[in-house]
Amino acid sequence: MPKPLVDVDAVPASVFCLTDELTPFATGWHAHRRHQLLYAARGALHLEVAHAQWLLPPQRAAWLAGGTRHRVSATQPATLCTVYLEPSRVPAAPEGECRVFVLPPLAREMLHYSTRWGPERAPRDAVAESFFSALAHLLTEWAAEPREWRLPRARTPELERAMTYTLSRLTGPATLAGAAKAAGLSQRTLARRFEDEAGTSWRRFLHDARMLRAMELLAEDGARVTQTAYAVGFESLAAFTHAFTAFTGERPRDFRQRVARGVTLPPRAAPTTRRRRGG
């Protein structure tokens, strides 16, 4: 990963935007004092905070409150657009440390337009200040209905081992018995630990992980729905289509076609400035 050339927390402008064309990467745990609005214009990002992890597929956004420790990764090339905001510029911040939500068309257009104002912009640019003030006021409305495309994170070594076992078997058979053996617990104890510690069942964790993986695969160039269904453990295309549609609100073919069309970010007037990757 290239050395960052910009300390995003030291930029004089109170609000600015950065874009990155990312190859597969993974950041370490880090935090910024500014709030962040992350938008995957192309590809799919994995976003993790202390208690949960999300997939950020194309045309979805994530709100990260300032000071939130997080890490980001991508297994395929992706285009990331991030708006950094001083807390004082957001009059009514969305609740919680992280929220993932669908961007309405107006929000997408505003984020595309915001790429013209990078960290080098004049701090007192009147047009930029007015634009970002409007964006900050709309944030709460956009994030009012978060999409629960998320998985819980383990808080104990036993549950972490069970989750690792499960996530490594999204393609083929995975069993509660196998997860319990990996965790060193009985099946009954593991089932209870999932409910108490992760707020979900083991079976639901497996199902949601498969759906998130399917979204990631369908965002890749040349993706095929049938191959994706098999790659996440489904033997029936009809069953996969039903499960995917219930999870995302879109049929897998429609999701793939929309992602394939992509969203082209407008060119920056000045040369692209690279930032610390992953927000």
Short mmCIF file of C-alpha atoms in Angstrom, two decimals:
data_model
loop_
_atom_site.label_atom_id
_atom_site.label_comp_id
_atom_site.label_asym_id
_atom_site.label_seq_id
_atom_site.Cartn_x
_atom_site.Cartn_y
_atom_site.Cartn_z
CA MET A 1 0.00 0.00 0.00
CA PRO A 2 1.51 3.36 -1.01
CA LYS A 3 2.53 5.73 1.74
CA PRO A 4 -0.19 8.35 2.26
CA LEU A 5 0.68 11.80 1.03
CA VAL A 6 -2.06 13.61 2.90
CA ASP A 7 -2.90 13.67 6.59
CA VAL A 8 -6.66 14.01 6.27
CA ASP A 9 -7.00 15.28 9.84
CA ALA A 10 -4.59 18.15 9.17
CA VAL A 11 -6.27 19.53 6.04
CA PRO A 12 -7.23 23.22 6.60
CA ALA A 13 -10.62 22.94 4.87
CA SER A 14 -13.35 21.85 7.27
CA VAL A 15 -15.05 19.65 4.64
CA PHE A 16 -13.58 18.09 1.51
CA CYS A 17 -13.81 15.02 -0.70
CA LEU A 18 -11.29 12.40 -1.80
CA THR A 19 -11.58 9.63 -4.36
CA ASP A 20 -9.43 6.55 -4.80
CA GLU A 21 -9.19 3.87 -7.44
CA LEU A 22 -8.36 0.92 -5.20
CA THR A 23 -6.76 -2.39 -6.02
CA PRO A 24 -7.38 -5.27 -3.57
CA PHE A 25 -6.21 -3.98 -0.19
CA ALA A 26 -6.76 -4.08 3.56
CA THR A 27 -6.13 -1.33 6.08
CA GLY A 28 -5.25 -1.72 9.73
CA TRP A 29 -7.49 -0.44 12.50
CA HIS A 30 -7.49 3.35 12.57
CA ALA A 31 -9.67 6.38 13.28
CA HIS A 32 -10.02 10.00 12.18
CA ARG A 33 -11.30 12.90 14.21
CA ARG A 34 -13.56 13.99 11.34
CA HIS A 35 -16.85 12.37 10.44
CA GLN A 36 -16.79 10.40 7.19
CA LEU A 37 -19.28 9.60 4.47
CA LEU A 38 -17.93 6.67 2.45
CA TYR A 39 -19.42 5.77 -0.90
CA ALA A 40 -18.48 2.80 -3.10
CA ALA A 41 -19.06 4.03 -6.66
CA ARG A 42 -17.66 0.79 -8.08
CA GLY A 43 -16.77 -2.54 -6.53
CA ALA A 44 -17.54 -3.67 -2.99
CA LEU A 45 -15.84 -2.74 0.28
CA HIS A 46 -15.77 -4.51 3.62
CA LEU A 47 -16.12 -2.10 6.53
CA GLU A 48 -15.57 -3.16 10.13
CA VAL A 49 -16.05 -1.38 13.44
CA ALA A 50 -15.72 -2.80 16.94
CA HIS A 51 -19.11 -4.51 17.12
CA ALA A 52 -20.05 -5.25 13.51
CA GLN A 53 -18.93 -5.59 9.91
CA TRP A 54 -20.68 -4.48 6.74
CA LEU A 55 -20.44 -4.93 3.01
CA LEU A 56 -20.52 -1.62 1.16
CA PRO A 57 -21.65 -2.54 -2.37
CA PRO A 58 -21.99 -0.05 -5.22
CA GLN A 59 -24.36 2.86 -4.68
CA ARG A 60 -24.49 2.31 -0.92
CA ALA A 61 -22.87 4.59 1.62
CA ALA A 62 -21.60 4.40 5.18
CA TRP A 63 -21.63 7.09 7.82
CA LEU A 64 -18.72 6.89 10.27
CA ALA A 65 -18.78 9.17 13.29
CA GLY A 66 -15.52 10.95 14.08
CA GLY A 67 -13.21 8.95 16.33
CA THR A 68 -14.69 5.57 15.35
CA ARG A 69 -12.03 2.89 15.01
CA HIS A 70 -12.53 0.98 11.78
CA ARG A 71 -10.81 -0.91 9.01
CA VAL A 72 -11.66 -1.37 5.35
CA SER A 73 -10.75 -4.01 2.77
CA ALA A 74 -11.59 -4.98 -0.79
CA THR A 75 -10.91 -8.21 -2.67
CA GLN A 76 -11.48 -6.66 -6.10
CA PRO A 77 -10.77 -3.23 -7.65
CA ALA A 78 -13.08 -0.54 -6.30
CA THR A 79 -13.73 3.18 -6.57
CA LEU A 80 -14.13 4.86 -3.19
CA CYS A 81 -15.40 8.38 -2.68
CA THR A 82 -15.15 9.83 0.84
CA VAL A 83 -16.34 13.14 2.23
CA TYR A 84 -14.58 14.22 5.43
CA LEU A 85 -16.51 16.59 7.70
CA GLU A 86 -15.51 18.48 10.81
CA PRO A 87 -18.04 17.56 13.54
CA SER A 88 -18.97 21.22 13.92
CA ARG A 89 -20.22 21.21 10.31
CA VAL A 90 -22.83 18.50 10.93
CA PRO A 91 -25.65 20.05 12.97
CA ALA A 92 -27.56 16.79 13.54
CA ALA A 93 -25.30 13.80 13.01
CA PRO A 94 -26.87 10.40 12.28
CA GLU A 95 -27.22 8.21 15.36
CA GLY A 96 -24.57 5.64 16.19
CA GLU A 97 -20.96 5.25 15.20
CA CYS A 98 -21.68 3.61 11.84
CA ARG A 99 -24.71 3.39 9.56
CA VAL A 100 -24.92 1.86 6.09
CA PHE A 101 -27.73 3.04 3.85
CA VAL A 102 -28.94 3.30 0.26
CA LEU A 103 -28.07 6.59 -1.42
CA PRO A 104 -31.02 8.29 -3.12
CA PRO A 105 -30.35 9.70 -6.60
CA LEU A 106 -29.88 13.24 -5.28
CA ALA A 107 -27.27 12.04 -2.79
CA ARG A 108 -25.34 10.17 -5.47
CA GLU A 109 -25.26 13.23 -7.71
CA MET A 110 -24.14 15.45 -4.84
CA LEU A 111 -21.34 13.06 -3.93
CA HIS A 112 -20.21 12.89 -7.54
CA TYR A 113 -20.17 16.68 -7.69
CA SER A 114 -18.29 16.97 -4.41
CA THR A 115 -15.22 15.32 -5.95
CA ARG A 116 -14.27 18.69 -7.44
CA TRP A 117 -13.29 19.91 -3.95
CA GLY A 118 -10.32 17.94 -2.66
CA PRO A 119 -8.03 18.62 0.32
CA GLU A 120 -6.21 21.31 -1.64
CA ARG A 121 -9.34 23.46 -1.98
CA ALA A 122 -9.43 26.97 -0.54
CA PRO A 123 -10.87 26.75 3.01
CA ARG A 124 -13.05 29.83 2.40
CA ASP A 125 -14.37 28.90 -1.03
CA ALA A 126 -17.93 30.25 -0.75
CA VAL A 127 -19.44 27.84 -3.27
CA ALA A 128 -17.83 24.81 -1.64
CA GLU A 129 -18.86 25.95 1.83
CA SER A 130 -22.49 26.38 0.76
CA PHE A 131 -22.52 23.05 -1.07
CA PHE A 132 -21.10 21.06 1.84
CA SER A 133 -23.42 22.79 4.31
CA ALA A 134 -26.39 21.54 2.29
CA LEU A 135 -24.88 18.05 2.13
CA ALA A 136 -24.29 17.98 5.89
CA HIS A 137 -27.89 18.97 6.59
CA LEU A 138 -29.19 16.19 4.34
CA LEU A 139 -27.05 13.46 5.90
CA THR A 140 -29.49 12.66 8.70
CA GLU A 141 -32.34 12.26 6.22
CA TRP A 142 -30.33 9.97 3.95
CA ALA A 143 -29.19 7.77 6.84
CA ALA A 144 -32.60 7.56 8.51
CA GLU A 145 -33.27 4.05 7.13
CA PRO A 146 -30.08 2.00 7.42
CA ARG A 147 -29.81 -1.29 5.54
CA GLU A 148 -28.76 -4.16 7.77
CA TRP A 149 -26.22 -5.66 5.39
CA ARG A 150 -24.00 -6.53 8.30
CA LEU A 151 -22.50 -9.33 10.29
CA PRO A 152 -21.71 -9.16 14.00
CA ARG A 153 -18.11 -9.36 15.16
CA ALA A 154 -17.02 -11.81 17.83
CA ARG A 155 -16.16 -10.57 21.31
CA THR A 156 -14.57 -13.79 22.56
CA PRO A 157 -11.97 -16.18 21.08
CA GLU A 158 -14.44 -19.08 21.03
CA LEU A 159 -17.00 -17.24 18.93
CA GLU A 160 -14.28 -15.84 16.70
CA ARG A 161 -13.14 -19.38 15.92
CA ALA A 162 -16.71 -20.43 15.17
CA MET A 163 -17.21 -17.43 12.86
CA THR A 164 -13.89 -18.07 11.10
CA TYR A 165 -14.89 -21.69 10.48
CA THR A 166 -18.26 -20.59 9.10
CA LEU A 167 -16.87 -17.86 6.84
CA SER A 168 -14.34 -20.30 5.39
CA ARG A 169 -17.13 -22.65 4.30
CA LEU A 170 -19.51 -20.39 2.40
CA THR A 171 -19.02 -22.41 -0.78
CA GLY A 172 -19.58 -25.90 0.59
CA PRO A 173 -21.28 -27.61 3.50
CA ALA A 174 -21.08 -25.89 6.88
CA THR A 175 -22.62 -27.31 10.03
CA LEU A 176 -23.29 -26.15 13.53
CA ALA A 177 -21.44 -29.25 14.69
CA GLY A 178 -18.36 -28.21 12.73
CA ALA A 179 -18.52 -24.67 14.07
CA ALA A 180 -18.90 -25.97 17.62
CA LYS A 181 -15.88 -28.24 17.21
CA ALA A 182 -13.81 -25.32 15.88
CA ALA A 183 -14.86 -23.22 18.88
CA GLY A 184 -14.26 -25.99 21.41
CA LEU A 185 -17.86 -25.79 22.62
CA SER A 186 -20.90 -28.00 22.56
CA GLN A 187 -23.50 -27.27 19.88
CA ARG A 188 -25.99 -26.12 22.50
CA THR A 189 -23.47 -23.80 24.13
CA LEU A 190 -22.38 -22.35 20.80
CA ALA A 191 -25.98 -21.71 19.76
CA ARG A 192 -26.57 -19.88 23.02
CA ARG A 193 -23.34 -17.89 22.65
CA PHE A 194 -24.35 -16.74 19.17
CA GLU A 195 -27.67 -15.50 20.51
CA ASP A 196 -26.20 -13.84 23.60
CA GLU A 197 -22.97 -12.44 22.16
CA ALA A 198 -23.79 -11.80 18.51
CA GLY A 199 -27.54 -11.24 18.72
CA THR A 200 -28.27 -13.77 15.99
CA SER A 201 -28.38 -17.50 15.37
CA TRP A 202 -25.55 -19.47 13.80
CA ARG A 203 -27.77 -20.39 10.86
CA ARG A 204 -28.70 -16.75 10.27
CA PHE A 205 -25.04 -15.75 10.46
CA LEU A 206 -24.22 -18.32 7.77
CA HIS A 207 -27.11 -17.19 5.56
CA ASP A 208 -26.26 -13.50 5.81
CA ALA A 209 -22.56 -14.18 5.19
CA ARG A 210 -23.48 -16.05 2.02
CA MET A 211 -25.65 -13.18 0.83
CA LEU A 212 -22.91 -10.63 1.46
CA ARG A 213 -20.41 -12.81 -0.37
CA ALA A 214 -22.86 -13.13 -3.27
CA MET A 215 -23.16 -9.34 -3.48
CA GLU A 216 -19.39 -9.08 -3.57
CA LEU A 217 -19.07 -11.71 -6.33
CA LEU A 218 -21.82 -10.13 -8.42
CA ALA A 219 -19.96 -6.82 -8.30
CA GLU A 220 -16.97 -8.37 -10.10
CA ASP A 221 -16.45 -7.94 -13.84
CA GLY A 222 -17.98 -10.76 -15.82
CA ALA A 223 -19.99 -12.13 -12.88
CA ARG A 224 -22.61 -14.78 -13.61
CA VAL A 225 -25.64 -15.36 -11.42
CA THR A 226 -25.61 -19.16 -11.70
CA GLN A 227 -21.92 -19.41 -10.86
CA THR A 228 -22.43 -17.06 -7.93
CA ALA A 229 -25.27 -19.20 -6.58
CA TYR A 230 -23.04 -22.28 -6.55
CA ALA A 231 -20.12 -20.30 -5.13
CA VAL A 232 -22.11 -19.42 -2.01
CA GLY A 233 -23.41 -22.89 -1.30
CA PHE A 234 -26.76 -22.98 -3.15
CA GLU A 235 -27.63 -26.00 -5.29
CA SER A 236 -30.77 -24.37 -6.71
CA LEU A 237 -30.76 -21.14 -8.71
CA ALA A 238 -34.38 -20.54 -7.76
CA ALA A 239 -33.58 -20.84 -4.05
CA PHE A 240 -30.64 -18.47 -4.42
CA THR A 241 -32.71 -15.92 -6.33
CA HIS A 242 -35.42 -16.02 -3.67
CA ALA A 243 -32.92 -15.63 -0.81
CA PHE A 244 -30.95 -12.86 -2.52
CA THR A 245 -34.06 -10.88 -3.41
CA ALA A 246 -35.39 -11.14 0.13
CA PHE A 247 -32.05 -9.96 1.51
CA THR A 248 -31.29 -7.07 -0.85
CA GLY A 249 -34.63 -6.10 -2.38
CA GLU A 250 -33.22 -6.79 -5.87
CA ARG A 251 -33.06 -9.90 -8.00
CA PRO A 252 -29.45 -11.01 -8.46
CA ARG A 253 -29.61 -10.44 -12.22
CA ASP A 254 -30.88 -6.88 -11.73
CA PHE A 255 -28.23 -6.22 -9.10
CA ARG A 256 -25.47 -7.50 -11.41
CA GLN A 257 -26.70 -5.47 -14.38
CA ARG A 258 -26.96 -2.28 -12.34
CA VAL A 259 -23.49 -2.74 -10.90
CA ALA A 260 -22.08 -3.54 -14.36
CA ARG A 261 -23.33 -0.19 -15.66
CA GLY A 262 -21.33 1.47 -12.90
CA VAL A 263 -21.20 5.12 -11.93
CA THR A 264 -18.52 7.29 -13.50
CA LEU A 265 -17.07 9.94 -11.25
CA PRO A 266 -16.34 13.27 -13.00
CA PRO A 267 -12.66 14.12 -13.52
CA ARG A 268 -10.97 16.33 -10.99
CA ALA A 269 -9.73 19.73 -12.17
CA ALA A 270 -6.47 19.19 -10.29
CA PRO A 271 -4.31 16.03 -10.21
CA THR A 272 -5.70 13.34 -7.94
CA THR A 273 -4.30 13.50 -4.41
CA ARG A 274 -3.96 10.17 -2.73
CA ARG A 275 -5.01 9.67 0.84
CA ARG A 276 -4.65 7.12 3.57
CA ARG A 277 -6.55 4.26 2.00
CA GLY A 278 -9.81 2.97 3.32
CA GLY A 279 -10.92 6.21 4.95
#
